[in-house]
JSON list of N, CA and C in Angstrom, two decimals:
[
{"chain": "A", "resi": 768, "resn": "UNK", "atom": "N", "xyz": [0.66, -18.95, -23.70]},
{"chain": "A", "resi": 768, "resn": "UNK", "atom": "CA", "xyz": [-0.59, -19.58, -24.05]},
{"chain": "A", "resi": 768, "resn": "UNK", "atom": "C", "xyz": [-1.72, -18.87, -23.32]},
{"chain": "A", "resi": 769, "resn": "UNK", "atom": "N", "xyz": [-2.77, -18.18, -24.35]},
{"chain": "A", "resi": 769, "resn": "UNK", "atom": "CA", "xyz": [-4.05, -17.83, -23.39]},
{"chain": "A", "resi": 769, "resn": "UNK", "atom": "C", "xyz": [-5.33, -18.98, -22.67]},
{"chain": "A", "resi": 770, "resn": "UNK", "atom": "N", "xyz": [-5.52, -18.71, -21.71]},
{"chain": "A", "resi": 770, "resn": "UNK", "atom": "CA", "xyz": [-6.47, -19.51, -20.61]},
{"chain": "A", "resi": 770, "resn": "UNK", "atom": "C", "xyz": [-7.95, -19.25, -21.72]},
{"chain": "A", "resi": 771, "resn": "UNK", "atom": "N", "xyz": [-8.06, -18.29, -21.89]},
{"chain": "A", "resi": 771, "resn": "UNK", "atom": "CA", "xyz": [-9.21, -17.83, -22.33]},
{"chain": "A", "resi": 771, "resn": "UNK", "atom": "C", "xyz": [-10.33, -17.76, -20.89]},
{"chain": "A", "resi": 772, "resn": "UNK", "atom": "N", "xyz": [-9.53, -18.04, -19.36]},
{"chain": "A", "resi": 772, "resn": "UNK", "atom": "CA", "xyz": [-10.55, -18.18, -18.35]},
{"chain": "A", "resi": 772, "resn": "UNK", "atom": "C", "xyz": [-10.91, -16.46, -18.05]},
{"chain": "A", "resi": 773, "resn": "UNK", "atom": "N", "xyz": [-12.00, -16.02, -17.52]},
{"chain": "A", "resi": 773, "resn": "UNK", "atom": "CA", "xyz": [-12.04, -15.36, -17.94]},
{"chain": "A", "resi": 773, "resn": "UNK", "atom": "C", "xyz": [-13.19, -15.01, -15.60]},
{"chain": "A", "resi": 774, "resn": "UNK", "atom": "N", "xyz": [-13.04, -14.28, -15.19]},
{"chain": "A", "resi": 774, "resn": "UNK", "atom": "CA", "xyz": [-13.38, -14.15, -14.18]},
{"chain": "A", "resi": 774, "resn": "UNK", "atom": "C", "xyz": [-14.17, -12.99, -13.68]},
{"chain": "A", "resi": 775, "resn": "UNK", "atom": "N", "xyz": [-15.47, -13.02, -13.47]},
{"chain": "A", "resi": 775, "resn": "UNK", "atom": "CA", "xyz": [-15.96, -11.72, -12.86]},
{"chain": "A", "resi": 775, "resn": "UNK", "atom": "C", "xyz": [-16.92, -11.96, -11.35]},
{"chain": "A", "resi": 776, "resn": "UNK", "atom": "N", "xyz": [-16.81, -10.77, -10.87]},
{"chain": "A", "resi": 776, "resn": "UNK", "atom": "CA", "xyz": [-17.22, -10.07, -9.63]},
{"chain": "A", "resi": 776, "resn": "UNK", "atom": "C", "xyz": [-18.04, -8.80, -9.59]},
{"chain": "A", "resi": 777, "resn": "UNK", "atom": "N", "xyz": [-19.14, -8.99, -8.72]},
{"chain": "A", "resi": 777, "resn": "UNK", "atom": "CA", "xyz": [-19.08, -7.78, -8.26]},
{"chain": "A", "resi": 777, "resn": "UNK", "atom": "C", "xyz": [-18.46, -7.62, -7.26]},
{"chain": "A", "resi": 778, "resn": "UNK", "atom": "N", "xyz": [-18.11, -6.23, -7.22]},
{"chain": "A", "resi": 778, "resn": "UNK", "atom": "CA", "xyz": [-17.48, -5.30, -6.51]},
{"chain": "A", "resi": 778, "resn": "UNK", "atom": "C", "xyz": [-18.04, -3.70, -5.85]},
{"chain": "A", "resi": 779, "resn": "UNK", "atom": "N", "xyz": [-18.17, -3.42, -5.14]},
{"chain": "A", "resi": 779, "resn": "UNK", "atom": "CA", "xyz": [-18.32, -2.08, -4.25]},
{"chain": "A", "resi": 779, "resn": "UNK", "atom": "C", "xyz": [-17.10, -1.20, -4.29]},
{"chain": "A", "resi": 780, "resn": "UNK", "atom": "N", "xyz": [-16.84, -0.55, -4.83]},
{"chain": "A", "resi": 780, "resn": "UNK", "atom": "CA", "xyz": [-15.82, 0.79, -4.65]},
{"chain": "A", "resi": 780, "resn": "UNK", "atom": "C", "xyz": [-15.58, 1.93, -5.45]},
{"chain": "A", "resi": 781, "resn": "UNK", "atom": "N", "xyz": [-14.31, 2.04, -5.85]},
{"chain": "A", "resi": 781, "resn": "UNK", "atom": "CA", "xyz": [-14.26, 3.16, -6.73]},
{"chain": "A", "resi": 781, "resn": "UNK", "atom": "C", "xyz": [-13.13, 3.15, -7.90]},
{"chain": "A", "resi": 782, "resn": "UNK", "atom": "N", "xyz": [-12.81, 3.77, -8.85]},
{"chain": "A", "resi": 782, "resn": "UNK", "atom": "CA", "xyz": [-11.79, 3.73, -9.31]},
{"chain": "A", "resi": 782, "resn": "UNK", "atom": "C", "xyz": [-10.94, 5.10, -10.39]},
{"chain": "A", "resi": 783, "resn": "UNK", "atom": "N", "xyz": [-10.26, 4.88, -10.83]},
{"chain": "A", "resi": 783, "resn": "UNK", "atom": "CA", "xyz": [-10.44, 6.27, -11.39]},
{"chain": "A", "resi": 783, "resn": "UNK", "atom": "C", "xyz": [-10.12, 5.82, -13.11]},
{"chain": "A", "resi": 784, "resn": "UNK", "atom": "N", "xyz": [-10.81, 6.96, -13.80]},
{"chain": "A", "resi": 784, "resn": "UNK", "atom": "CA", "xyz": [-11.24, 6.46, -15.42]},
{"chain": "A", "resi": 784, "resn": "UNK", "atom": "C", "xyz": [-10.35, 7.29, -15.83]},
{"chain": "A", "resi": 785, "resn": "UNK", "atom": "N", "xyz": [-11.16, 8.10, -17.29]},
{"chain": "A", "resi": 785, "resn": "UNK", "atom": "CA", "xyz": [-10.17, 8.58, -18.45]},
{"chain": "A", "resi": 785, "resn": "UNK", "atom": "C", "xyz": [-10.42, 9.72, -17.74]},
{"chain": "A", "resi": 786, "resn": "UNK", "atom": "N", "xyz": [-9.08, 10.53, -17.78]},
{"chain": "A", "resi": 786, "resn": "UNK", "atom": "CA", "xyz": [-8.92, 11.77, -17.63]},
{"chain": "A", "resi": 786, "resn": "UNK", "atom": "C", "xyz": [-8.79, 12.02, -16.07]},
{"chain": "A", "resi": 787, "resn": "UNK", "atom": "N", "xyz": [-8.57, 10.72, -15.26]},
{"chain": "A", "resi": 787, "resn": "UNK", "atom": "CA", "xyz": [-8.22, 10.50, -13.76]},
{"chain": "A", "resi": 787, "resn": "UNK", "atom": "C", "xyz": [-9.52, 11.33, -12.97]},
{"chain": "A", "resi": 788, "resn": "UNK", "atom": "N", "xyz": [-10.82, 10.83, -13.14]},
{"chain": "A", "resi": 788, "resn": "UNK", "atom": "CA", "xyz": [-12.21, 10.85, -13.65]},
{"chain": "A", "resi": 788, "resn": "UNK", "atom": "C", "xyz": [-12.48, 10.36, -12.11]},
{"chain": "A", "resi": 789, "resn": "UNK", "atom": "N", "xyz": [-12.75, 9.79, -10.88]},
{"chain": "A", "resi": 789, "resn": "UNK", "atom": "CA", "xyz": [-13.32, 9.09, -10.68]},
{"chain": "A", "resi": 789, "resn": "UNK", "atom": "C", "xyz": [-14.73, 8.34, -10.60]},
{"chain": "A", "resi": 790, "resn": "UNK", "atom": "N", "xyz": [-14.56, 7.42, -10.53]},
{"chain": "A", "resi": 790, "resn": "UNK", "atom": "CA", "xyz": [-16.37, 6.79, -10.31]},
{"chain": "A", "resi": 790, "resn": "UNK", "atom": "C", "xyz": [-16.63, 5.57, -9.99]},
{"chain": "A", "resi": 791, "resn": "UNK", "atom": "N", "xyz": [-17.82, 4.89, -9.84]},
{"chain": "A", "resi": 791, "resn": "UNK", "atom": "CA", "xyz": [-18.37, 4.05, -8.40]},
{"chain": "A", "resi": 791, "resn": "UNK", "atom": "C", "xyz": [-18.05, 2.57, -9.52]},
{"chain": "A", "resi": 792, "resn": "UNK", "atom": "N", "xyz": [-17.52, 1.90, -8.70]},
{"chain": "A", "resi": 792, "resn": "UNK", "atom": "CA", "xyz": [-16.89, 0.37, -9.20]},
{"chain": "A", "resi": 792, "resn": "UNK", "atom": "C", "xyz": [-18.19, -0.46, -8.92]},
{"chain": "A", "resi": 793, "resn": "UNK", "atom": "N", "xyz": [-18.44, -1.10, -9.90]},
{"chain": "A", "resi": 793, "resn": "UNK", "atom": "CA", "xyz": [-19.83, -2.10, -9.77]},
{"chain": "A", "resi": 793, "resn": "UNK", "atom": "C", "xyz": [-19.24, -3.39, -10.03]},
{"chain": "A", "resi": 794, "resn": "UNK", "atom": "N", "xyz": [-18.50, -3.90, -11.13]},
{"chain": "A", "resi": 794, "resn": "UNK", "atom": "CA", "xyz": [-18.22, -4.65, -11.25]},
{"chain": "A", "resi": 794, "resn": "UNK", "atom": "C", "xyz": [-16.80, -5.25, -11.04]},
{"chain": "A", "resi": 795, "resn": "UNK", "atom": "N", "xyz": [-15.92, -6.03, -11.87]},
{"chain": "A", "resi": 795, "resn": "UNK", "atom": "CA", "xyz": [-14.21, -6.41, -12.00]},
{"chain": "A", "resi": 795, "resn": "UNK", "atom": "C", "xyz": [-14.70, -7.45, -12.81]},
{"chain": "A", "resi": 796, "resn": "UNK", "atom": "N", "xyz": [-13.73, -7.89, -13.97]},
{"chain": "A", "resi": 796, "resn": "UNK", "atom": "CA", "xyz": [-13.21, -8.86, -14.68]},
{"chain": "A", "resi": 796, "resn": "UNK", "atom": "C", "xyz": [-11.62, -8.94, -14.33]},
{"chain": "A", "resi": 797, "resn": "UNK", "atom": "N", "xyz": [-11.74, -10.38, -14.32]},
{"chain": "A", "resi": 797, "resn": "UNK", "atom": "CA", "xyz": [-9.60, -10.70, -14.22]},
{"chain": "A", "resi": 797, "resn": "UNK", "atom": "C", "xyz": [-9.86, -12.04, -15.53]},
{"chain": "A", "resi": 798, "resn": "UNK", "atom": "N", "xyz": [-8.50, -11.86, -15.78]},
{"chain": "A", "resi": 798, "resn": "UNK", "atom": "CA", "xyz": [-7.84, -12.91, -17.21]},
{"chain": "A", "resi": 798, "resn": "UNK", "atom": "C", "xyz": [-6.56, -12.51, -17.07]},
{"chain": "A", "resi": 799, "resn": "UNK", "atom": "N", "xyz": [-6.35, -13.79, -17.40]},
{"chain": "A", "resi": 799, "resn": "UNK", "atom": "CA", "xyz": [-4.90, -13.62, -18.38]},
{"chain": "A", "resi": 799, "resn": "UNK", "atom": "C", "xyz": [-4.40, -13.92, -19.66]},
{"chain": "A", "resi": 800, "resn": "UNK", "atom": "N", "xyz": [-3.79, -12.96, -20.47]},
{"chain": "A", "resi": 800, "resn": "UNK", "atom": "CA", "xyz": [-3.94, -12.56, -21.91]},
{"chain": "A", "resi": 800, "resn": "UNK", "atom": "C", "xyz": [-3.19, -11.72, -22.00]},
{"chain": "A", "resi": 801, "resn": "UNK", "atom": "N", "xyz": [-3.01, -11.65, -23.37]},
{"chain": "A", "resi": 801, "resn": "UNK", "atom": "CA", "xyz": [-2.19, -10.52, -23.98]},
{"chain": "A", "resi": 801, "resn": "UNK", "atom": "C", "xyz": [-2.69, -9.21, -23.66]},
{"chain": "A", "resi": 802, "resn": "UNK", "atom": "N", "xyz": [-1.33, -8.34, -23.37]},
{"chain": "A", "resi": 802, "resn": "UNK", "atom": "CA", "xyz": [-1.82, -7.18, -22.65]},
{"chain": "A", "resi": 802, "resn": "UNK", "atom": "C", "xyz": [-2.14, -6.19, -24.41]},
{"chain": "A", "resi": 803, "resn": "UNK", "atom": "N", "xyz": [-2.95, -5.12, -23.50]},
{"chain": "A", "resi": 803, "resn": "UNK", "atom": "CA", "xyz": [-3.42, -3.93, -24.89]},
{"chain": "A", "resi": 803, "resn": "UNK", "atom": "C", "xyz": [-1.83, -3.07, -24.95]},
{"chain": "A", "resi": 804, "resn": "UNK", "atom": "N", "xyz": [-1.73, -2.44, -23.58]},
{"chain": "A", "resi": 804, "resn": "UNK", "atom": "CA", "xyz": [-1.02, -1.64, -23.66]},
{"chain": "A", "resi": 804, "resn": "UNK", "atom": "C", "xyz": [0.67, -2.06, -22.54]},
{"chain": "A", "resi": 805, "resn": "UNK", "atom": "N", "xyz": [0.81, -2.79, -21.98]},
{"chain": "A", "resi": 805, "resn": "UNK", "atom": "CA", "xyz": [1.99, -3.25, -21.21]},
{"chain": "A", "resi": 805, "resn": "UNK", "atom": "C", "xyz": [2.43, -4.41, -22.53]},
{"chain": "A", "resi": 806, "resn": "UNK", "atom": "N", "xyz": [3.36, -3.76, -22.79]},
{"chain": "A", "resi": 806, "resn": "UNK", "atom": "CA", "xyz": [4.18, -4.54, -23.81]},
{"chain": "A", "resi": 806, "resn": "UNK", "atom": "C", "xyz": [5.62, -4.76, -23.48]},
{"chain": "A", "resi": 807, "resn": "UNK", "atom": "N", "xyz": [5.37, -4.73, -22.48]},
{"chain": "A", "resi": 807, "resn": "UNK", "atom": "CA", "xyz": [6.94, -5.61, -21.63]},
{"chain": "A", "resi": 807, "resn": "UNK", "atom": "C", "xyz": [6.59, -7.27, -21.35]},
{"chain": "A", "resi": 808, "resn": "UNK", "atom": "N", "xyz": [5.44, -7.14, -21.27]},
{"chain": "A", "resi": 808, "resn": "UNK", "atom": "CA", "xyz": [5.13, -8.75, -21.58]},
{"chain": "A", "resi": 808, "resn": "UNK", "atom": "C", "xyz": [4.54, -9.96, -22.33]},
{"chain": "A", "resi": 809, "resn": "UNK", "atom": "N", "xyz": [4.92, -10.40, -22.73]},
{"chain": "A", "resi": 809, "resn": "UNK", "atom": "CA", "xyz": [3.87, -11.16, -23.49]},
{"chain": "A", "resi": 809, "resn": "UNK", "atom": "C", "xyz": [2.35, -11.25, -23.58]},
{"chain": "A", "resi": 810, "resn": "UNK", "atom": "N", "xyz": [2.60, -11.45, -21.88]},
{"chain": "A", "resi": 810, "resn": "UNK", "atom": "CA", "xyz": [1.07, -12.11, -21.30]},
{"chain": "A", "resi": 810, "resn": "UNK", "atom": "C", "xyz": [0.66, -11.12, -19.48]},
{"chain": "A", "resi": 811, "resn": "UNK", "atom": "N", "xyz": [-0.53, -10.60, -19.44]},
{"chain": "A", "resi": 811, "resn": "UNK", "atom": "CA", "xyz": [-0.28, -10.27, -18.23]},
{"chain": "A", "resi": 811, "resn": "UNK", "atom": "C", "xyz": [-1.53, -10.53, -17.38]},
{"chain": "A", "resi": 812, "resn": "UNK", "atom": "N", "xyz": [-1.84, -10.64, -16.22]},
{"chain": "A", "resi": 812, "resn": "UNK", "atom": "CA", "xyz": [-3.35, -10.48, -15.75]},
{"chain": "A", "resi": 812, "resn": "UNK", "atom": "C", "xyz": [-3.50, -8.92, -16.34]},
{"chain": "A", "resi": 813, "resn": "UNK", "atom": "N", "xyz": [-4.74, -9.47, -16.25]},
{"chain": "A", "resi": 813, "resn": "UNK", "atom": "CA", "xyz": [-5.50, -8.04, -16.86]},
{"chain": "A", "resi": 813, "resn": "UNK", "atom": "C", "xyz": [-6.83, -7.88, -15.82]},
{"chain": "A", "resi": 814, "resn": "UNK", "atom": "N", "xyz": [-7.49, -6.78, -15.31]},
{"chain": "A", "resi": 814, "resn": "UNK", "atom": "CA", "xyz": [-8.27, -6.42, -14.36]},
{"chain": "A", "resi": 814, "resn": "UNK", "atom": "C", "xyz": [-8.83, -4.82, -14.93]},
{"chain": "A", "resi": 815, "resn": "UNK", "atom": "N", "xyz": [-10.39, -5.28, -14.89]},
{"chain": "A", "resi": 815, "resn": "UNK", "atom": "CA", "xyz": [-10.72, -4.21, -15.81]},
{"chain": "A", "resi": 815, "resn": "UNK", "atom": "C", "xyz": [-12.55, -3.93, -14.42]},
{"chain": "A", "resi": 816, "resn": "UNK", "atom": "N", "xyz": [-11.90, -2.95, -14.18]},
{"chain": "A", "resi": 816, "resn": "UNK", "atom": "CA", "xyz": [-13.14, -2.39, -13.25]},
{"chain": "A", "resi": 816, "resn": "UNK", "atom": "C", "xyz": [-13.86, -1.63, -13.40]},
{"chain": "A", "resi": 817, "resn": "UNK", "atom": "N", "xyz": [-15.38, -1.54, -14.21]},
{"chain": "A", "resi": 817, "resn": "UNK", "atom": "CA", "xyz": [-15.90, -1.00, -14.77]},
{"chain": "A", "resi": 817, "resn": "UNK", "atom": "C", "xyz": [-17.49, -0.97, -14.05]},
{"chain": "A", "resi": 818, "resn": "UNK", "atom": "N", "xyz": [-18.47, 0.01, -14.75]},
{"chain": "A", "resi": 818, "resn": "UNK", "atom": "CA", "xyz": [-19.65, 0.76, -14.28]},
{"chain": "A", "resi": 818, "resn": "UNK", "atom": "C", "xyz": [-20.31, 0.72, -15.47]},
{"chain": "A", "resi": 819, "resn": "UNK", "atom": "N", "xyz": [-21.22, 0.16, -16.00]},
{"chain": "A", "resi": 819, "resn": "UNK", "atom": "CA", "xyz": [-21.95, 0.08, -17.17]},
{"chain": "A", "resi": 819, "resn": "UNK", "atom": "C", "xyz": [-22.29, 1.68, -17.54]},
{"chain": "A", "resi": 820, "resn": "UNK", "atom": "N", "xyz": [-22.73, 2.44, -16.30]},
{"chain": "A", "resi": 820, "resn": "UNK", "atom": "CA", "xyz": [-23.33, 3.71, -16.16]},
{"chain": "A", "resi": 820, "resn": "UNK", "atom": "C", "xyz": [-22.16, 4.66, -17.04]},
{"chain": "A", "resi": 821, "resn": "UNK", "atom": "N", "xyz": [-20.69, 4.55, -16.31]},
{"chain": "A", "resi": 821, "resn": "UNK", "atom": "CA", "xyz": [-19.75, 5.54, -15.53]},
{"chain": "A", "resi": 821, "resn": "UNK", "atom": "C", "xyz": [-18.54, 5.00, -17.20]},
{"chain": "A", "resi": 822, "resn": "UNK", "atom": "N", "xyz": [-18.71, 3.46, -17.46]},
{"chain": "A", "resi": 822, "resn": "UNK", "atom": "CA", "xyz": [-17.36, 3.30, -18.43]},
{"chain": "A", "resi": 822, "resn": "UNK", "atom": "C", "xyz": [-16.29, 2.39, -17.73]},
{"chain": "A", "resi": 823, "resn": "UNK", "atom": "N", "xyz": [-15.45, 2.34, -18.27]},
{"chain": "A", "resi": 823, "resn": "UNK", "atom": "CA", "xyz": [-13.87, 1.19, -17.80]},
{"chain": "A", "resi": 823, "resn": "UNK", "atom": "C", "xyz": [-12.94, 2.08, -16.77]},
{"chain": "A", "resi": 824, "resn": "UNK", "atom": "N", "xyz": [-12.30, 1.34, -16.03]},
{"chain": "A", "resi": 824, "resn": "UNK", "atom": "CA", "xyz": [-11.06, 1.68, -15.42]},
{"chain": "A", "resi": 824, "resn": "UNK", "atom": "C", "xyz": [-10.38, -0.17, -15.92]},
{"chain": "A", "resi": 825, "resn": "UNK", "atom": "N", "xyz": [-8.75, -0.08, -15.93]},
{"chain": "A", "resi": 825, "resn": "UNK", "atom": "CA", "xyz": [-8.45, -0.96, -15.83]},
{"chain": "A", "resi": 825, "resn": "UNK", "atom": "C", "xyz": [-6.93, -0.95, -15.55]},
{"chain": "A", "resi": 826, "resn": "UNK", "atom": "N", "xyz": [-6.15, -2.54, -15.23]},
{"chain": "A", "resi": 826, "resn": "UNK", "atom": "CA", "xyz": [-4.87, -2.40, -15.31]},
{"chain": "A", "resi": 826, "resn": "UNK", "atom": "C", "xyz": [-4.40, -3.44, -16.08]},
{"chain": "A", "resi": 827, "resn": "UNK", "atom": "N", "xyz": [-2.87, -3.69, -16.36]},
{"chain": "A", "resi": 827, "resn": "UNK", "atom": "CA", "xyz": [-2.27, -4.87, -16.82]},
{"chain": "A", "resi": 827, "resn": "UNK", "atom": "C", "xyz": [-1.14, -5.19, -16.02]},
{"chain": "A", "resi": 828, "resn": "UNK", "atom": "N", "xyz": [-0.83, -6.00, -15.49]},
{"chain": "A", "resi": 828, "resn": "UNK", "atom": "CA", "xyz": [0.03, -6.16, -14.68]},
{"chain": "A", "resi": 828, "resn": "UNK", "atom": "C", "xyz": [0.65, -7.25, -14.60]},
{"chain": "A", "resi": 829, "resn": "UNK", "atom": "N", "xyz": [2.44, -7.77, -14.65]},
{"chain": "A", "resi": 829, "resn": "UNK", "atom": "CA", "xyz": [3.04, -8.86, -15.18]},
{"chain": "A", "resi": 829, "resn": "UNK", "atom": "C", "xyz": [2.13, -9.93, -14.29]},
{"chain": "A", "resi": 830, "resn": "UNK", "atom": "N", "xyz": [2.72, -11.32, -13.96]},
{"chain": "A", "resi": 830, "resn": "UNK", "atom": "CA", "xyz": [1.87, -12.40, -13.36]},
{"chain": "A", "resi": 830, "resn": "UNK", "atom": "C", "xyz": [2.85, -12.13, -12.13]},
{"chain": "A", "resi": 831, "resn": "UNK", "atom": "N", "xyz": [3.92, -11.54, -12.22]},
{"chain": "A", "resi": 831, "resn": "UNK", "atom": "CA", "xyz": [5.15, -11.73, -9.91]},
{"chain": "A", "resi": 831, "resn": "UNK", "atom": "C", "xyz": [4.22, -10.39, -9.83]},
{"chain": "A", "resi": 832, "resn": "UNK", "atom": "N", "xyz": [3.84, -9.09, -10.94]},
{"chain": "A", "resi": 832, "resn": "UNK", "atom": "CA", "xyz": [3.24, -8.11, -10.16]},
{"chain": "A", "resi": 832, "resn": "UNK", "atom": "C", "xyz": [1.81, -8.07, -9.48]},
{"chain": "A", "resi": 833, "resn": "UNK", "atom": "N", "xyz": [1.56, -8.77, -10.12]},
{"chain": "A", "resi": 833, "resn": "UNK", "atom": "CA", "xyz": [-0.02, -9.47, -9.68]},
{"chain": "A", "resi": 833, "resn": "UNK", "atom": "C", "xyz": [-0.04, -10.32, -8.69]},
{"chain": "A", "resi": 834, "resn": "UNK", "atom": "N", "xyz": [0.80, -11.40, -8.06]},
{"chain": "A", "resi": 834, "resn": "UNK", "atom": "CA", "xyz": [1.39, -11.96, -6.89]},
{"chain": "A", "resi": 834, "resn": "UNK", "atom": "C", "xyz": [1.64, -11.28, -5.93]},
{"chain": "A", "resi": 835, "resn": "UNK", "atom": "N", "xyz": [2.50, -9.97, -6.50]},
{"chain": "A", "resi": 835, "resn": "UNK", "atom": "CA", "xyz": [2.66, -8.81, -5.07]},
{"chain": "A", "resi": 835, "resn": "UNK", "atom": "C", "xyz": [1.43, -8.46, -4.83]},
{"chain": "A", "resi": 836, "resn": "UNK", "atom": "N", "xyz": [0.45, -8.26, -6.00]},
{"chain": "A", "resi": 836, "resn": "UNK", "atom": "CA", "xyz": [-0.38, -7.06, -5.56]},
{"chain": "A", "resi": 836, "resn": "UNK", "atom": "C", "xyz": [-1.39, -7.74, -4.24]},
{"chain": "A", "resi": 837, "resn": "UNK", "atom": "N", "xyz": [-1.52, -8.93, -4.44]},
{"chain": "A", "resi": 837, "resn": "UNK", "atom": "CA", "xyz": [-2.15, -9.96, -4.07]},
{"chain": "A", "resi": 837, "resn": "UNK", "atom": "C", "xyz": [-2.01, -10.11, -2.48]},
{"chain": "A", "resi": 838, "resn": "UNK", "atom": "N", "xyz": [-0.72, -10.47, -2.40]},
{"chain": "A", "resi": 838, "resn": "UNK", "atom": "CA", "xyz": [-0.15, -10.62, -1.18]},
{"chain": "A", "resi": 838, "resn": "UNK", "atom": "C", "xyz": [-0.04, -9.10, -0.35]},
{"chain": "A", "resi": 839, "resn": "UNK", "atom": "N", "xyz": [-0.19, -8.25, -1.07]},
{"chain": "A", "resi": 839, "resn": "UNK", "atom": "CA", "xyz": [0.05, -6.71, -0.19]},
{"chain": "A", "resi": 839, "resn": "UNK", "atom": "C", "xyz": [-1.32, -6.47, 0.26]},
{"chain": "A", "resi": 840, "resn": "UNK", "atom": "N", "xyz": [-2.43, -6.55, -0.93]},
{"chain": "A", "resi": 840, "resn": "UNK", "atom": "CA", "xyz": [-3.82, -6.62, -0.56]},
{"chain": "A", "resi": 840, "resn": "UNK", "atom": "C", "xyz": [-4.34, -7.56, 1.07]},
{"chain": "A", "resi": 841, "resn": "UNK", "atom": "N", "xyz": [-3.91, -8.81, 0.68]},
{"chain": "A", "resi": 841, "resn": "UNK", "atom": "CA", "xyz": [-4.17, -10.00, 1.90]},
{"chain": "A", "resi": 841, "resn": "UNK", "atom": "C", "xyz": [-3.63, -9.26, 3.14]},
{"chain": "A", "resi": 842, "resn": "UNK", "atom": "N", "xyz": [-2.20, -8.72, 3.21]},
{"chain": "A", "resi": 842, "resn": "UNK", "atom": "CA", "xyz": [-1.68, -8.22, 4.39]},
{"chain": "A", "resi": 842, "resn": "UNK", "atom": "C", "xyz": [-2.08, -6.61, 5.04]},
{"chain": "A", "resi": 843, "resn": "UNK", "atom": "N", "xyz": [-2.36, -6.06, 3.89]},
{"chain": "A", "resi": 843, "resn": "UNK", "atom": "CA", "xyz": [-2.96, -5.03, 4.53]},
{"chain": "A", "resi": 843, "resn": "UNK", "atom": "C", "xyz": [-4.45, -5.14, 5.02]},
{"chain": "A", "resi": 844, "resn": "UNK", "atom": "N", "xyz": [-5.00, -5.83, 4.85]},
{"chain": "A", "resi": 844, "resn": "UNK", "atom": "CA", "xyz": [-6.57, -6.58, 5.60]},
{"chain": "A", "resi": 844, "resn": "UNK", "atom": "C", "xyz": [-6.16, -7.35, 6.16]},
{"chain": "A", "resi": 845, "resn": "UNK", "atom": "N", "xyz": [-5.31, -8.15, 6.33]},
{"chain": "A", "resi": 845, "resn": "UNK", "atom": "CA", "xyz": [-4.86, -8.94, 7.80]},
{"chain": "A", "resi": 845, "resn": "UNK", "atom": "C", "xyz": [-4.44, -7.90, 8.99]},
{"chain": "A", "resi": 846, "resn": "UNK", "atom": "N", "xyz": [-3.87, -6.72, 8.12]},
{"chain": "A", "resi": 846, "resn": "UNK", "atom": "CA", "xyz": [-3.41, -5.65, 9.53]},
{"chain": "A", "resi": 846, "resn": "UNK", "atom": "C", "xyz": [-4.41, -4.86, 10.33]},
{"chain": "A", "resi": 847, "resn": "UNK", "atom": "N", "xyz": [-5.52, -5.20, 9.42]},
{"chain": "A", "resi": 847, "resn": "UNK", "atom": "CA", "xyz": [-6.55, -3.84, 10.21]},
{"chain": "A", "resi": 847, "resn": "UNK", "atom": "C", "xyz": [-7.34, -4.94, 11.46]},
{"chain": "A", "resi": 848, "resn": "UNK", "atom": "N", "xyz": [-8.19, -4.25, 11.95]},
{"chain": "A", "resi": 848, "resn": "UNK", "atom": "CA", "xyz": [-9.04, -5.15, 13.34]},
{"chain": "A", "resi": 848, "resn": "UNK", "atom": "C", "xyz": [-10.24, -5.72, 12.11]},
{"chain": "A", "resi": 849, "resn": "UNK", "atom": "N", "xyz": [-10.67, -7.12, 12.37]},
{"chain": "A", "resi": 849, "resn": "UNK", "atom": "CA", "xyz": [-11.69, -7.70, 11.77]},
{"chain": "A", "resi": 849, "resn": "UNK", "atom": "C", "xyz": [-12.87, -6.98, 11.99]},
{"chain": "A", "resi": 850, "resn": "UNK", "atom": "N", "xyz": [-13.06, -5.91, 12.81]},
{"chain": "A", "resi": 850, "resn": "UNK", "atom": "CA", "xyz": [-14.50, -5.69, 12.74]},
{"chain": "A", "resi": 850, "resn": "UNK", "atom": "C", "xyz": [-14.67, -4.80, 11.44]},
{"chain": "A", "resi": 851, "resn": "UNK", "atom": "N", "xyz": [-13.51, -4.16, 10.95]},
{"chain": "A", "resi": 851, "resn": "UNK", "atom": "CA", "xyz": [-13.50, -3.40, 10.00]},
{"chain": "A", "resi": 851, "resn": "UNK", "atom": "C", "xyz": [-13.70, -3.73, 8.28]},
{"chain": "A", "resi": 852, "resn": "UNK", "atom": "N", "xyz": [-12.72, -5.41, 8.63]},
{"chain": "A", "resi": 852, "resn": "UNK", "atom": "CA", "xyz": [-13.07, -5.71, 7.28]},
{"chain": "A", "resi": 852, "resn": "UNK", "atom": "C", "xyz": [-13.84, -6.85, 6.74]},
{"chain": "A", "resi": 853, "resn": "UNK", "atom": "N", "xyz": [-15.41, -6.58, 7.98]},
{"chain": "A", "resi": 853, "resn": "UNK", "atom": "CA", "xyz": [-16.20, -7.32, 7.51]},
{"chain": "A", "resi": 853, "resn": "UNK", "atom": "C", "xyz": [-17.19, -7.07, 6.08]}
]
């Protein structure tokens, strides 16, 4: 079943585009929905980090891979010293 919820951010960073391109991350959208191109699943988060300027980067990723990614993100910024990841 799709949420149709649909989530955005800005964001500060980088990412890499078509042709493994990089360029400056302004924004992020997250959902969950039918993937374009991961067709191992039905349904996947989807995270699409894009630059109005620069174009899309994005991923699809099952909902346990999106849990890892989650929890690896949290722990690797729990590992560094807080002054860093203010």
């Amino acid at each position: 079943m799709c949420t149709y919820a649909t989530i955005t951010t800005s964001l500060a960073g980088s990412a890499k585009g078509p042709e493994s391109a990089w360029f400056k991350v302004t924004d992020g959208t997250v959902y969950f929905d039918h993937p374009v191109h991961n067709m191992a699943a039905d349904h996947t988060l989807n995270i699409d980090f894009t630059n109005p300027e620069k174009g899309p980067g994005a991923v699809e990723l099952t909902a346990a891979s999106a849990r890892e990614l989650a929890a690896a993100i949290d722990a690797a910024l729990a590992s560094a010293p807080a002054a860093l990841t203010v």
